[in-house]
JSON list of C-alpha atoms in Angstrom, two decimals:
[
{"chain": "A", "resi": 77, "resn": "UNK", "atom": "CA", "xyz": [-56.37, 75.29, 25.47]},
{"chain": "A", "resi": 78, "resn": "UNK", "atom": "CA", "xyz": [-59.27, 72.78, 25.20]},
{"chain": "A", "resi": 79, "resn": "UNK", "atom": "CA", "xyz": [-59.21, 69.23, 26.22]},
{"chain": "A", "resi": 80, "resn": "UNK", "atom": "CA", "xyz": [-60.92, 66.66, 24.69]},
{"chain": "A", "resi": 81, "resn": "UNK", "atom": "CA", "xyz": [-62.14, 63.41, 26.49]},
{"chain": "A", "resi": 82, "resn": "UNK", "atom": "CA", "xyz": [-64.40, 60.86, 24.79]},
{"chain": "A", "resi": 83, "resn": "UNK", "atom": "CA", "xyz": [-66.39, 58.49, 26.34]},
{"chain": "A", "resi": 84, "resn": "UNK", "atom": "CA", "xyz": [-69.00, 55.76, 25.57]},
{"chain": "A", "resi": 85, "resn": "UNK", "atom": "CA", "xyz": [-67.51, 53.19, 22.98]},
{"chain": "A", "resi": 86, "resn": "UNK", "atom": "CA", "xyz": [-67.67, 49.50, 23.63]},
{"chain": "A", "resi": 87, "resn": "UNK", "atom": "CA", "xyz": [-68.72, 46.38, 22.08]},
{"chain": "A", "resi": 88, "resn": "UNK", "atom": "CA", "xyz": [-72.62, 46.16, 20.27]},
{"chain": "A", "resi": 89, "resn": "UNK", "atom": "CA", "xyz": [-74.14, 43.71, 17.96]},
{"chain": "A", "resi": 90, "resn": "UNK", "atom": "CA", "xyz": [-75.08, 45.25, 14.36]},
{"chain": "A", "resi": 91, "resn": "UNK", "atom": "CA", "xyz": [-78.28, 47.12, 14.43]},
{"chain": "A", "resi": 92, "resn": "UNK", "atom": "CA", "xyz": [-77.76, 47.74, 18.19]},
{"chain": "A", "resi": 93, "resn": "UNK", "atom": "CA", "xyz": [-76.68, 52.07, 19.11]},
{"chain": "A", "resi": 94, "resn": "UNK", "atom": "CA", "xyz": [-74.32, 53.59, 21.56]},
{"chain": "A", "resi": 95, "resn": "UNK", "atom": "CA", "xyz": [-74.48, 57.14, 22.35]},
{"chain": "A", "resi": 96, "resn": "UNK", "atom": "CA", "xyz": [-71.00, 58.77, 22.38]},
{"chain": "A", "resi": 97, "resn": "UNK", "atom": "CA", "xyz": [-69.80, 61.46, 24.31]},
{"chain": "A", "resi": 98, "resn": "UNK", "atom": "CA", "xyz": [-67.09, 64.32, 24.22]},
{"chain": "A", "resi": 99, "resn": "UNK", "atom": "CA", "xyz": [-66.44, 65.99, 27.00]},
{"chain": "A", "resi": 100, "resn": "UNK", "atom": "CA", "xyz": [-64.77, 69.16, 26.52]},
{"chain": "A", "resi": 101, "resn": "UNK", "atom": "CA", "xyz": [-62.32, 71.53, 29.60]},
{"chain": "A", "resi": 102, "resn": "UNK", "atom": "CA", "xyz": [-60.25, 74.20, 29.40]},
{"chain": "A", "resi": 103, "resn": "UNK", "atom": "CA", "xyz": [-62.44, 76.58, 27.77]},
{"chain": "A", "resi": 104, "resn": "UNK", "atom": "CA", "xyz": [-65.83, 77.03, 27.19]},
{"chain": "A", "resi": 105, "resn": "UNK", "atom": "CA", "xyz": [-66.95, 76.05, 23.40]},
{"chain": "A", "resi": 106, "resn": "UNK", "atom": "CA", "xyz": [-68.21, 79.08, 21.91]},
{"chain": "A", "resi": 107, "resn": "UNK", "atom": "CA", "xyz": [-67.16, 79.50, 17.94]},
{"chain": "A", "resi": 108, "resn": "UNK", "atom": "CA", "xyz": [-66.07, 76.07, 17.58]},
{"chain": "A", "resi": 109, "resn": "UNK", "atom": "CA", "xyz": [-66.99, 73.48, 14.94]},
{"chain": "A", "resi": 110, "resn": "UNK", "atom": "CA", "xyz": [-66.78, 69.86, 16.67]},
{"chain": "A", "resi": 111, "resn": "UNK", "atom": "CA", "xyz": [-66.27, 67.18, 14.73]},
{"chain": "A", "resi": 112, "resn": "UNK", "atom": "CA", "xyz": [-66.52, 63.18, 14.92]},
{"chain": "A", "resi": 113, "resn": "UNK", "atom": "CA", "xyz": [-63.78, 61.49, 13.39]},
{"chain": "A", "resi": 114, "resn": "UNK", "atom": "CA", "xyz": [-63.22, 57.73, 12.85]},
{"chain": "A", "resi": 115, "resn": "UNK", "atom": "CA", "xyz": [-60.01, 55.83, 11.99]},
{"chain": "A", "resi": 116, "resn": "UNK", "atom": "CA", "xyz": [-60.04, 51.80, 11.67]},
{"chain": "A", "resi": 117, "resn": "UNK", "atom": "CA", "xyz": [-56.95, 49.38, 11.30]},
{"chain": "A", "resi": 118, "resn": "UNK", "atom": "CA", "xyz": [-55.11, 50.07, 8.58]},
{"chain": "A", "resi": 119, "resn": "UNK", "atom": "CA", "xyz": [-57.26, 53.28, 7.60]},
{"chain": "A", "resi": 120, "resn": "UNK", "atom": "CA", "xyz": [-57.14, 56.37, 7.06]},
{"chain": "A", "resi": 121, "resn": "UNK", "atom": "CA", "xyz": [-58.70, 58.77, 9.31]},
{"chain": "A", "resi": 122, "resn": "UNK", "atom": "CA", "xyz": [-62.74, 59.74, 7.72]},
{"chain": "A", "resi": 123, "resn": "UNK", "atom": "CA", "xyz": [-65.21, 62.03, 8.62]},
{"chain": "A", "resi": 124, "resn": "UNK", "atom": "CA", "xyz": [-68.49, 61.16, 10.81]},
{"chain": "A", "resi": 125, "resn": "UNK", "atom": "CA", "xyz": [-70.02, 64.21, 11.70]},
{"chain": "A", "resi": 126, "resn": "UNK", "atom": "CA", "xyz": [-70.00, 67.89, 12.77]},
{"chain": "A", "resi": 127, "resn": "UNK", "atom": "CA", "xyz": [-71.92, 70.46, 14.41]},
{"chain": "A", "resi": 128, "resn": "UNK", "atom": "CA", "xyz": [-71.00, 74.29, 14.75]},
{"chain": "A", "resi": 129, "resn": "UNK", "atom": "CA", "xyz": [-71.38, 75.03, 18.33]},
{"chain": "A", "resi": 130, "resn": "UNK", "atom": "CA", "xyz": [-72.48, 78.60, 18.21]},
{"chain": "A", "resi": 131, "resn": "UNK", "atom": "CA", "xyz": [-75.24, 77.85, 15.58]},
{"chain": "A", "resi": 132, "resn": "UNK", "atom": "CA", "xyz": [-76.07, 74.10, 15.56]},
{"chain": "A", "resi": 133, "resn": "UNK", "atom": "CA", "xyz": [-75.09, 73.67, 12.23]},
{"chain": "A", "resi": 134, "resn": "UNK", "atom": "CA", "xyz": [-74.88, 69.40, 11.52]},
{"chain": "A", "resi": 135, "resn": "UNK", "atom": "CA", "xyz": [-73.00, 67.92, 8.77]},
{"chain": "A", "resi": 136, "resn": "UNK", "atom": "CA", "xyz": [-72.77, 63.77, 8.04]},
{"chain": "A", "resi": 137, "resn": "UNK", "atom": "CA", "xyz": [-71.10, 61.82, 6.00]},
{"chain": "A", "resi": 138, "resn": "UNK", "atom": "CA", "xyz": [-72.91, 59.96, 3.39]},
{"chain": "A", "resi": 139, "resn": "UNK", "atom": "CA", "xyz": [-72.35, 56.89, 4.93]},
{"chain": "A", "resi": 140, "resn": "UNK", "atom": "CA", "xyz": [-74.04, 57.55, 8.26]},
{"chain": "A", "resi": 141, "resn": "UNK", "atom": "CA", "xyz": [-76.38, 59.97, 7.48]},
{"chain": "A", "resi": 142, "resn": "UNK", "atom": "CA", "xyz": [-79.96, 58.88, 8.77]},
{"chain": "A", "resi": 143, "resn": "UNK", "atom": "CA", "xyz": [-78.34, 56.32, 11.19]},
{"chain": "A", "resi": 144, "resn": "UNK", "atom": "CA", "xyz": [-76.52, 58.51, 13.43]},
{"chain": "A", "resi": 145, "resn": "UNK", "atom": "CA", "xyz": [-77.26, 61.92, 15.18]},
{"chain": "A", "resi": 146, "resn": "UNK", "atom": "CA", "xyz": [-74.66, 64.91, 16.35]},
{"chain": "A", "resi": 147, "resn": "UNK", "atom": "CA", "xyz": [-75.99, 67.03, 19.18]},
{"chain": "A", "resi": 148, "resn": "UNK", "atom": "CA", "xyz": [-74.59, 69.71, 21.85]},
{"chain": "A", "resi": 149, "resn": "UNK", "atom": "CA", "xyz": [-75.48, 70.38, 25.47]},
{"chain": "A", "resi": 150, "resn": "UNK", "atom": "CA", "xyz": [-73.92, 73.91, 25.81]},
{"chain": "A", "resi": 151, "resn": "UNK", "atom": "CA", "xyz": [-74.30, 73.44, 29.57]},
{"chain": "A", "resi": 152, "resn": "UNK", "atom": "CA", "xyz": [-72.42, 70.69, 29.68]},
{"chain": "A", "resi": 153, "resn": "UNK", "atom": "CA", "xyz": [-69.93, 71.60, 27.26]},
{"chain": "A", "resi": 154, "resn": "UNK", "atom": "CA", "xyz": [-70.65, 68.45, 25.93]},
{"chain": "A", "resi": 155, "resn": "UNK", "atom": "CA", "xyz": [-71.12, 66.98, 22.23]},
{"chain": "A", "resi": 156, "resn": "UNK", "atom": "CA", "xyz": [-72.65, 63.41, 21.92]},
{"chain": "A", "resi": 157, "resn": "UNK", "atom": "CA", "xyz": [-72.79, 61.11, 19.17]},
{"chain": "A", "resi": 158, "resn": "UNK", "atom": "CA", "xyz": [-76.21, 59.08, 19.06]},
{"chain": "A", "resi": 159, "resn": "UNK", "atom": "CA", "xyz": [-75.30, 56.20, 16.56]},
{"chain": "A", "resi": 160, "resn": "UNK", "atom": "CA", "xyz": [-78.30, 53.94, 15.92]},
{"chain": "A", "resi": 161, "resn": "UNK", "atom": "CA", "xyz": [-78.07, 50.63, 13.20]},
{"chain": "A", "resi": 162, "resn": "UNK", "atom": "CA", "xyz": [-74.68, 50.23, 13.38]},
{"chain": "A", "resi": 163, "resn": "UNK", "atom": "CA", "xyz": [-72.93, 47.86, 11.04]},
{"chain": "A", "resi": 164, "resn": "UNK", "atom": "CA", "xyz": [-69.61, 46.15, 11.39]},
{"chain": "A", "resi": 165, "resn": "UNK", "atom": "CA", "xyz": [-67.98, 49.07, 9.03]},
{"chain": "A", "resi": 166, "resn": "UNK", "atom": "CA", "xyz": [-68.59, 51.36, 11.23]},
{"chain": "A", "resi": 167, "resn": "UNK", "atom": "CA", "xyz": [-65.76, 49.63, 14.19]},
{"chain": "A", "resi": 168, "resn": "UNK", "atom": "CA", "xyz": [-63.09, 51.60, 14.52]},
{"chain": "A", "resi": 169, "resn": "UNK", "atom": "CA", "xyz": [-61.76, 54.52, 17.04]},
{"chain": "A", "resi": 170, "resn": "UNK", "atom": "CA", "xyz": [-63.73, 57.34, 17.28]},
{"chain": "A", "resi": 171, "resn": "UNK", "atom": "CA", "xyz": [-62.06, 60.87, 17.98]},
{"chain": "A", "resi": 172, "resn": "UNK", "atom": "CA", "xyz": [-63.89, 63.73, 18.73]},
{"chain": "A", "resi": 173, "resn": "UNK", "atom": "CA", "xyz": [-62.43, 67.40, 17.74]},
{"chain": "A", "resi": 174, "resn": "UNK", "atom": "CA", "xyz": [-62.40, 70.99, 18.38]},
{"chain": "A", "resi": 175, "resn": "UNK", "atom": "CA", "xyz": [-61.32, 73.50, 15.52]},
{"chain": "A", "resi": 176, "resn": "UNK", "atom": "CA", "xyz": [-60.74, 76.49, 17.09]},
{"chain": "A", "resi": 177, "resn": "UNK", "atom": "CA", "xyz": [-60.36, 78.76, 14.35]},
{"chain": "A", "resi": 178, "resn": "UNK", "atom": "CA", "xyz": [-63.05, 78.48, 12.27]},
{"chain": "A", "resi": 179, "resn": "UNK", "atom": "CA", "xyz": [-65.79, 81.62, 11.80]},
{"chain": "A", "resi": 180, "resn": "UNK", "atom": "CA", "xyz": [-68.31, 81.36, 13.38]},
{"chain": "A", "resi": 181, "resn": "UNK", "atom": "CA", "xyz": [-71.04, 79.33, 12.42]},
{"chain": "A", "resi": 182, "resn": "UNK", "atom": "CA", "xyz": [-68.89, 77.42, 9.98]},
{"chain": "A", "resi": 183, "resn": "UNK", "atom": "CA", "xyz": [-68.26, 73.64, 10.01]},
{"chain": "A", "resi": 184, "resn": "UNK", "atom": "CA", "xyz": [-65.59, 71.58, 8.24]},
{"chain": "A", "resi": 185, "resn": "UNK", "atom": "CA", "xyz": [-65.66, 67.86, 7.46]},
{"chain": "A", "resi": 186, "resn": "UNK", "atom": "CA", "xyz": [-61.98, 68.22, 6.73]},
{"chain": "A", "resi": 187, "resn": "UNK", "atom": "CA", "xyz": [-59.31, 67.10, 9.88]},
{"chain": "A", "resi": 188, "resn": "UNK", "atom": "CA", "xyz": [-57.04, 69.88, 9.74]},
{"chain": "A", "resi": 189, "resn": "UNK", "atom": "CA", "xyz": [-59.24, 72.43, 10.22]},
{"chain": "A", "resi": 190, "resn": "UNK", "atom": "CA", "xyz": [-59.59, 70.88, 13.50]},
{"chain": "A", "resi": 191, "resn": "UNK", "atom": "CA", "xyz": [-56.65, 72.03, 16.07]},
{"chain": "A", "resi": 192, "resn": "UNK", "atom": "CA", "xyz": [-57.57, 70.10, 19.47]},
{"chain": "A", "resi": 193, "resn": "UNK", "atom": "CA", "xyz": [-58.60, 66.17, 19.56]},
{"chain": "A", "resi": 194, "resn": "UNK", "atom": "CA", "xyz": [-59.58, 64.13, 22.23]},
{"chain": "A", "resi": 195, "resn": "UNK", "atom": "CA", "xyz": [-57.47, 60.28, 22.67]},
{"chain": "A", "resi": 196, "resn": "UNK", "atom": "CA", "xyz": [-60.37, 58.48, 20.82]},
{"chain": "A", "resi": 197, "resn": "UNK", "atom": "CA", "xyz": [-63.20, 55.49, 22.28]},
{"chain": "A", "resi": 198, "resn": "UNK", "atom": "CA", "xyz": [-63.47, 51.62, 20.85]},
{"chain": "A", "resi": 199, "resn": "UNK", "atom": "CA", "xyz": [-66.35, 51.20, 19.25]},
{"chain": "A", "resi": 200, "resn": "UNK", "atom": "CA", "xyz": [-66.65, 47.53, 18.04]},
{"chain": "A", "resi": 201, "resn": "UNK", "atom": "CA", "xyz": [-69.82, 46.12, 16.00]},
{"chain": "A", "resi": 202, "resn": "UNK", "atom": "CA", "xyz": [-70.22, 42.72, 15.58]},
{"chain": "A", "resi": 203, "resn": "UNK", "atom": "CA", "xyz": [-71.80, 40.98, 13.08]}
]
């Protein structure tokens, strides 16, 4: 069973970046899609971004797209998040994800396709 562990949030000013990162153990990610979630206060949880890990596949949501960058180090087991002109809508907990069971190749922006999610990182913008 994979674990997830995130890493990298904190406190930035708007237009600053943070690089995330999503550490993955267990098992090696092979067929996987990952996936970046967010969830703020009184939110539902939304799609970021995704990446298929076997492929490289990306996938953004509209409202980051051009701003922030999904990216794998297969060595590492790693997925990062580089997230550059960030804006006070984007605070909020970030979770990274694992699905699992997905063909390979494939990507999903949708949450439960993804089985395995990490405890989430702070990432607060200010304005």
């Amino acid at each position: 069973q994979v674990q997830l562990v995130e890493s990298g949030g904190g406190l930035v000013q708007a237009g600053g970046s943070l690089r995330l990162s999503c550490a993955a153990s267990g098992r090696t990610l092979s067929r996987d899609a990952i996936g970046w979630f967010r969830q703020a206060p009184g939110k539902e949880r939304e799609f970021v971004a995704a990446i298929s890990w076997g492929v490289g596949n990306t996938y953004y949501a509209a409202s980051v797209k051009g701003r922030f960058t999904i990216a794998r180090d297969n060595a590492k087991n790693t997925v990062f998040l580089q997230m550059n002109s960030l804006k006070p809508e984007d605070t909020a907990v970030y979770y990274c994800a694992a699905s699992g069971g997905l063909p390979y190749g494939s990507i999903s922006s949708r949450a439960n396709e993804y089985g395995f999610w990490g405890q989430g990182t702070q990432v607060t913008v200010s304005s």
